Coordinates of C-alpha atoms and ligand atoms in Angstrom, one line a residue:
M1 CA -14.7 16.7 6.6
S2 CA -12.4 15.0 8.9
K3 CA -13.5 11.5 9.1
L4 CA -9.8 10.6 10.2
Q5 CA -9.7 13.3 13.1
G6 CA -7.7 11.9 15.6
K7 CA -6.0 9.3 14.4
V8 CA -2.4 8.4 13.6
A9 CA -1.2 6.3 10.0
V10 CA 1.9 5.2 9.0
V11 CA 2.0 4.8 4.7
T12 CA 4.4 2.7 3.7
G13 CA 6.3 4.2 0.4
A14 CA 4.7 6.8 0.4
S15 CA 7.4 9.3 -1.0
K16 CA 6.1 8.9 -4.7
G17 CA 2.9 7.6 -6.1
I18 CA 0.2 6.0 -4.9
G19 CA 1.7 5.8 -1.5
A20 CA 2.0 9.8 -1.8
G21 CA -0.9 10.1 -2.7
I22 CA -2.8 8.0 -0.1
A23 CA -0.3 10.1 2.9
T24 CA -2.0 13.6 1.4
A25 CA -5.6 12.1 1.3
L26 CA -5.4 10.8 4.7
A27 CA -3.8 14.0 6.0
R28 CA -6.9 15.3 4.5
D29 CA -9.3 13.8 6.7
G30 CA -7.7 14.4 9.5
A31 CA -5.1 11.6 10.7
A32 CA -1.9 12.4 11.6
V33 CA 0.1 10.9 9.0
V34 CA 3.5 8.8 8.9
V35 CA 5.1 8.9 5.6
N36 CA 7.5 6.3 5.3
Y37 CA 10.4 5.6 2.0
A38 CA 13.1 3.4 1.1
S39 CA 15.4 5.8 -0.5
S40 CA 13.2 8.9 -1.8
R41 CA 13.9 11.0 0.8
A42 CA 13.5 14.9 -0.9
G43 CA 10.4 12.7 -2.9
A44 CA 9.4 12.1 1.3
D45 CA 9.7 15.2 2.7
A46 CA 8.3 17.1 -0.8
V47 CA 4.7 14.8 0.4
V48 CA 5.2 16.1 4.3
E49 CA 5.7 19.5 3.4
A50 CA 2.9 19.5 1.1
I51 CA 0.7 18.0 4.0
L52 CA 2.3 20.4 6.7
S53 CA 1.3 23.8 4.4
S54 CA -2.2 22.6 4.4
G55 CA -2.2 22.4 8.2
G56 CA -1.9 18.6 8.5
R57 CA 0.2 16.1 10.1
A58 CA 3.4 14.4 9.3
I59 CA 6.8 13.2 9.4
A60 CA 8.9 11.6 7.1
V61 CA 10.5 8.4 8.3
Q62 CA 13.1 6.2 6.6
A63 CA 12.9 2.5 6.6
D64 CA 13.4 -0.3 4.3
V65 CA 10.2 -2.4 5.3
T66 CA 12.1 -5.5 4.3
K67 CA 14.7 -5.9 7.6
I68 CA 12.4 -6.4 10.6
A69 CA 14.4 -3.6 12.7
E70 CA 13.4 -1.4 10.6
A71 CA 10.0 -1.8 9.8
Q72 CA 9.9 -2.0 13.8
G73 CA 11.7 1.1 14.0
L74 CA 9.0 2.7 11.4
I75 CA 6.6 1.5 14.0
E76 CA 7.9 2.9 16.9
A77 CA 9.0 6.5 15.4
A78 CA 4.5 6.8 14.4
V79 CA 3.7 6.2 18.2
K80 CA 6.5 8.3 19.5
Q81 CA 6.1 10.9 17.5
F82 CA 2.3 10.7 17.9
G83 CA 1.6 8.3 20.8
R84 CA -0.7 6.0 19.2
L85 CA -1.5 4.0 16.1
D86 CA -4.7 3.7 14.2
V87 CA -4.3 2.9 10.4
L88 CA -1.7 0.4 8.9
V89 CA -1.0 0.7 4.8
N90 CA 0.8 -1.5 3.5
N91 CA 1.6 0.0 -0.1
S92 CA 5.3 -0.3 -0.1
G93 CA 5.6 -2.9 -3.4
I94 CA 7.6 -3.3 -6.6
Y95 CA 7.0 -4.7 -9.8
E96 CA 8.9 -5.8 -12.5
F97 CA 7.9 -8.1 -15.5
A98 CA 9.8 -10.7 -17.3
A99 CA 8.9 -13.6 -19.0
I100 CA 8.9 -17.2 -17.3
E101 CA 12.0 -17.9 -19.6
D102 CA 13.6 -14.7 -18.4
V103 CA 12.8 -15.0 -14.5
T104 CA 15.5 -15.2 -12.4
E105 CA 16.1 -15.8 -8.0
E106 CA 16.9 -12.6 -7.6
H107 CA 13.9 -11.6 -9.7
Y108 CA 11.7 -13.5 -7.6
R109 CA 13.3 -12.8 -4.4
R110 CA 13.2 -9.2 -4.4
L111 CA 9.5 -8.9 -5.5
F112 CA 8.6 -11.1 -3.1
D113 CA 11.1 -9.7 -0.1
V114 CA 9.0 -5.9 -0.4
N115 CA 5.8 -7.3 -1.5
V116 CA 5.0 -10.3 0.9
L117 CA 7.7 -10.0 3.3
G118 CA 7.6 -6.4 4.0
V119 CA 4.4 -6.2 4.2
L120 CA 4.7 -9.0 7.2
L121 CA 7.2 -7.4 9.0
A122 CA 5.3 -4.0 9.0
T123 CA 2.0 -5.7 10.0
Q124 CA 3.8 -7.3 12.6
A125 CA 5.5 -4.2 14.3
A126 CA 2.3 -2.3 14.0
A127 CA -0.1 -5.1 14.9
K128 CA 1.7 -4.6 19.0
H129 CA 0.4 -0.9 18.8
L130 CA -3.2 -1.4 17.1
G131 CA -6.3 -1.4 19.1
E132 CA -9.9 -1.7 19.1
G133 CA -11.2 0.1 15.4
A134 CA -8.1 0.4 13.9
S135 CA -7.6 -0.2 10.0
I136 CA -4.7 -2.3 8.0
V137 CA -4.9 -1.6 4.2
N138 CA -3.1 -4.0 2.2
I139 CA -2.3 -2.4 -1.5
S140 CA -2.6 -5.2 -4.2
S141 CA -3.0 -5.7 -7.8
A142 CA -6.0 -6.3 -10.5
I143 CA -3.4 -8.4 -11.8
T144 CA -4.2 -11.1 -9.3
H145 CA -7.3 -11.4 -11.9
V146 CA -6.2 -9.8 -15.0
H147 CA -3.5 -12.6 -15.4
T148 CA -1.3 -10.1 -17.8
P149 CA 1.7 -12.3 -19.4
T150 CA 5.0 -11.7 -18.3
A151 CA 3.5 -10.9 -14.4
A152 CA 3.7 -14.1 -13.0
V153 CA 6.3 -13.4 -9.9
Y154 CA 4.4 -10.1 -9.6
A155 CA 1.0 -11.6 -9.4
G156 CA 1.9 -13.8 -7.2
T157 CA 3.0 -11.0 -4.9
K158 CA 0.1 -10.0 -4.6
G159 CA -2.0 -13.2 -5.1
A160 CA 0.2 -14.0 -1.4
L161 CA -1.1 -11.2 -0.3
N162 CA -5.0 -11.1 -0.7
A163 CA -4.0 -14.6 1.1
I164 CA -2.5 -13.1 4.0
S165 CA -4.5 -10.3 4.0
G166 CA -7.7 -13.2 4.7
V167 CA -5.9 -14.9 7.3
L168 CA -5.4 -11.7 8.9
A169 CA -8.7 -10.2 9.2
N170 CA -9.8 -13.5 10.6
E171 CA -6.4 -13.3 12.8
L172 CA -7.2 -9.8 14.0
A173 CA -11.3 -9.7 14.5
P174 CA -11.1 -11.1 18.5
R175 CA -9.4 -7.6 18.6
R176 CA -11.7 -5.7 16.3
I177 CA -8.5 -4.6 14.6
R178 CA -10.0 -4.6 10.3
V179 CA -7.8 -5.6 7.6
N180 CA -9.0 -5.4 4.3
V181 CA -7.3 -5.0 0.2
V182 CA -7.1 -2.4 -2.1
S183 CA -6.4 -3.7 -5.9
P184 CA -5.0 -1.0 -8.0
G185 CA -5.5 -1.4 -12.0
L186 CA -3.4 0.4 -13.6
V187 CA -2.2 3.6 -12.2
I188 CA -0.1 6.3 -13.4
T189 CA 2.8 6.5 -11.0
E190 CA 6.4 7.3 -11.1
G191 CA 6.6 3.8 -10.7
T192 CA 4.5 2.6 -13.6
H193 CA 6.7 5.6 -15.7
N194 CA 10.2 3.6 -15.0
A195 CA 9.0 0.2 -15.3
G196 CA 7.8 1.7 -19.4
V197 CA 5.1 0.4 -18.7
V198 CA 3.1 4.0 -18.9
G199 CA 3.3 4.8 -23.1
S200 CA 3.6 0.6 -23.7
E201 CA 1.5 -1.7 -25.5
M202 CA 0.7 -3.1 -22.2
E203 CA -0.7 0.3 -21.0
A204 CA -2.8 0.6 -24.1
G205 CA -4.0 -3.2 -23.9
I206 CA -5.2 -2.1 -20.3
I207 CA -7.0 0.5 -21.5
A208 CA -8.9 -0.9 -23.5
Q209 CA -9.9 -3.8 -21.3
T210 CA -11.3 -1.0 -18.4
P211 CA -14.5 0.1 -19.0
L212 CA -14.2 3.3 -17.2
G213 CA -11.6 3.7 -20.1
R214 CA -8.4 5.1 -18.7
A215 CA -5.5 4.7 -16.4
G216 CA -5.8 5.2 -12.6
Q217 CA -4.4 8.3 -10.4
P218 CA -3.4 8.3 -7.4
D219 CA -6.0 10.2 -5.9
D220 CA -8.7 7.3 -7.4
I221 CA -7.2 4.7 -4.6
A222 CA -6.1 7.0 -2.1
A223 CA -10.2 8.1 -1.7
V224 CA -11.2 4.2 -1.5
V225 CA -7.9 3.7 1.0
A226 CA -9.4 6.7 3.2
F227 CA -12.9 5.3 3.6
L228 CA -11.3 1.7 4.4
A229 CA -9.2 3.6 7.1
S230 CA -11.9 5.3 8.5
D231 CA -14.6 4.4 10.9
E232 CA -17.6 4.5 7.8
A233 CA -15.9 1.2 6.5
R234 CA -16.5 -0.1 10.4
W235 CA -18.4 -3.5 9.2
L236 CA -15.9 -4.2 6.6
T237 CA -13.1 -6.8 7.1
G238 CA -12.1 -9.3 4.9
E239 CA -12.6 -7.3 1.9
D240 CA -10.5 -7.0 -1.6
I241 CA -11.8 -3.8 -3.0
A242 CA -11.3 -3.7 -7.1
A243 CA -10.2 0.5 -7.0
S244 CA -9.6 -0.4 -11.5
G245 CA -12.4 1.1 -13.3
G246 CA -14.1 -2.0 -13.6
I247 CA -11.2 -4.1 -15.2
R248 CA -10.9 -7.8 -13.4
Ligands
NAP1 P1 5.9 3.5 -7.1 O1 5.5 4.5 -7.9 O2 7.4 2.8 -7.9 O3 6.3 3.6 -5.5 C1 6.7 2.5 -5.1 C2 7.1 2.9 -3.6 O4 7.6 2.3 -2.9 C3 8.1 3.9 -3.2 O5 8.1 5.3 -2.0 C4 9.3 3.2 -2.4 O6 9.8 4.4 -1.6 C5 8.9 2.7 -1.4 N1 9.4 1.2 -1.7 C6 9.7 0.5 -2.5 N2 10.9 -0.8 -2.0 C7 10.4 0.1 -0.7 C8 11.1 -0.8 1.0 N3 11.8 -1.7 0.7 N4 10.4 -0.6 2.1 C9 10.2 0.5 1.9 N5 9.7 1.0 1.1 C10 9.9 0.2 0.0 O7 5.2 2.6 -6.9 P2 3.0 3.1 -7.4 O8 2.8 2.9 -8.3 O9 2.7 4.0 -6.7 O10 3.0 1.9 -6.4 C11 2.6 1.5 -4.9 C12 1.9 0.3 -4.9 O11 0.6 -0.1 -5.8 C13 2.7 -0.8 -5.3 O12 2.0 -2.2 -4.5 C14 2.4 -1.4 -5.9 O13 2.4 -3.1 -6.7 C15 0.9 -1.2 -6.1 N6 -0.2 -1.3 -7.5 C16 0.4 0.3 -8.5 C17 -0.3 -0.2 -9.6 C18 0.3 1.0 -10.5 O14 -0.1 0.7 -11.9 N7 0.9 1.7 -10.4 C19 -1.1 -1.1 -10.2 C20 -1.9 -1.8 -8.7 C21 -0.9 -1.8 -7.6 P3 11.7 4.9 -2.5 O15 10.7 5.5 -3.5 O16 11.8 5.5 -1.3 O17 12.4 4.0 -3.0

């Protein structure tokens, strides 16, 4: 199946975790993919290598999406290499958990910079190049509904992202550019390992509340993103799809 044949996609934060799964799935479905990373060059190179060895097209591009010049450089690299842009997946994101008494200005700014400003800057840069039929997919989180304790700032960033996505769905609709959200539940990634979530009471609690009874894998999310990126989802914009095993 090649439902993304002829399309060019940028996936932010694709050096590992959910982003790596999304980049791989989009390439499998025929897209030429720009695998963005901030610092994990080896991870991004490995994702590109795997895509190339399966007969796909991909390049790795370093860019910190919180810096306007780098976000613009990322999009320009995609257009320069592949000649067009059809799909932007805003996946880059960081999560740290803190009880309200431990929230600091730095914690707030770090999370909002990557999870909100980064999406705005990448989308602004991409919007100049996107045309009729293009698709933007923003990776939010089921945490905006689940309201996990200690996630006030992180959930705040994703709530902001949901609101921004709804606005941009309306703002870009006259140009026939679709904007949708995918909200994963807990997914086993490098990030959730490093944050101490995997193996924790938080993980056990989330799985206990998940109707399908397990944590997600990057592929579970990537399949939904590949659908939203494709013309099969041509009548969907402004949606928020919970890819979460039923927890919401
Ligand atoms: P992860 O394993 O920690 O990977 C995060 C990715 O984001 C990495 O590729 C990282 O690049 C990139 N990144 C971080 N800061 C960046 C920046 N300033 N500019 C560009 N890229 C940057 O995370 P994950 O678990 O796969 O999560 C991916 C997304 O899904 C996030 O938006 C997260 O909020 C969301 N999400 C995750 C879960 C979950 O349970 N895993 C659940 C719901 C939502 P480098 O490695 O190069 O630094």
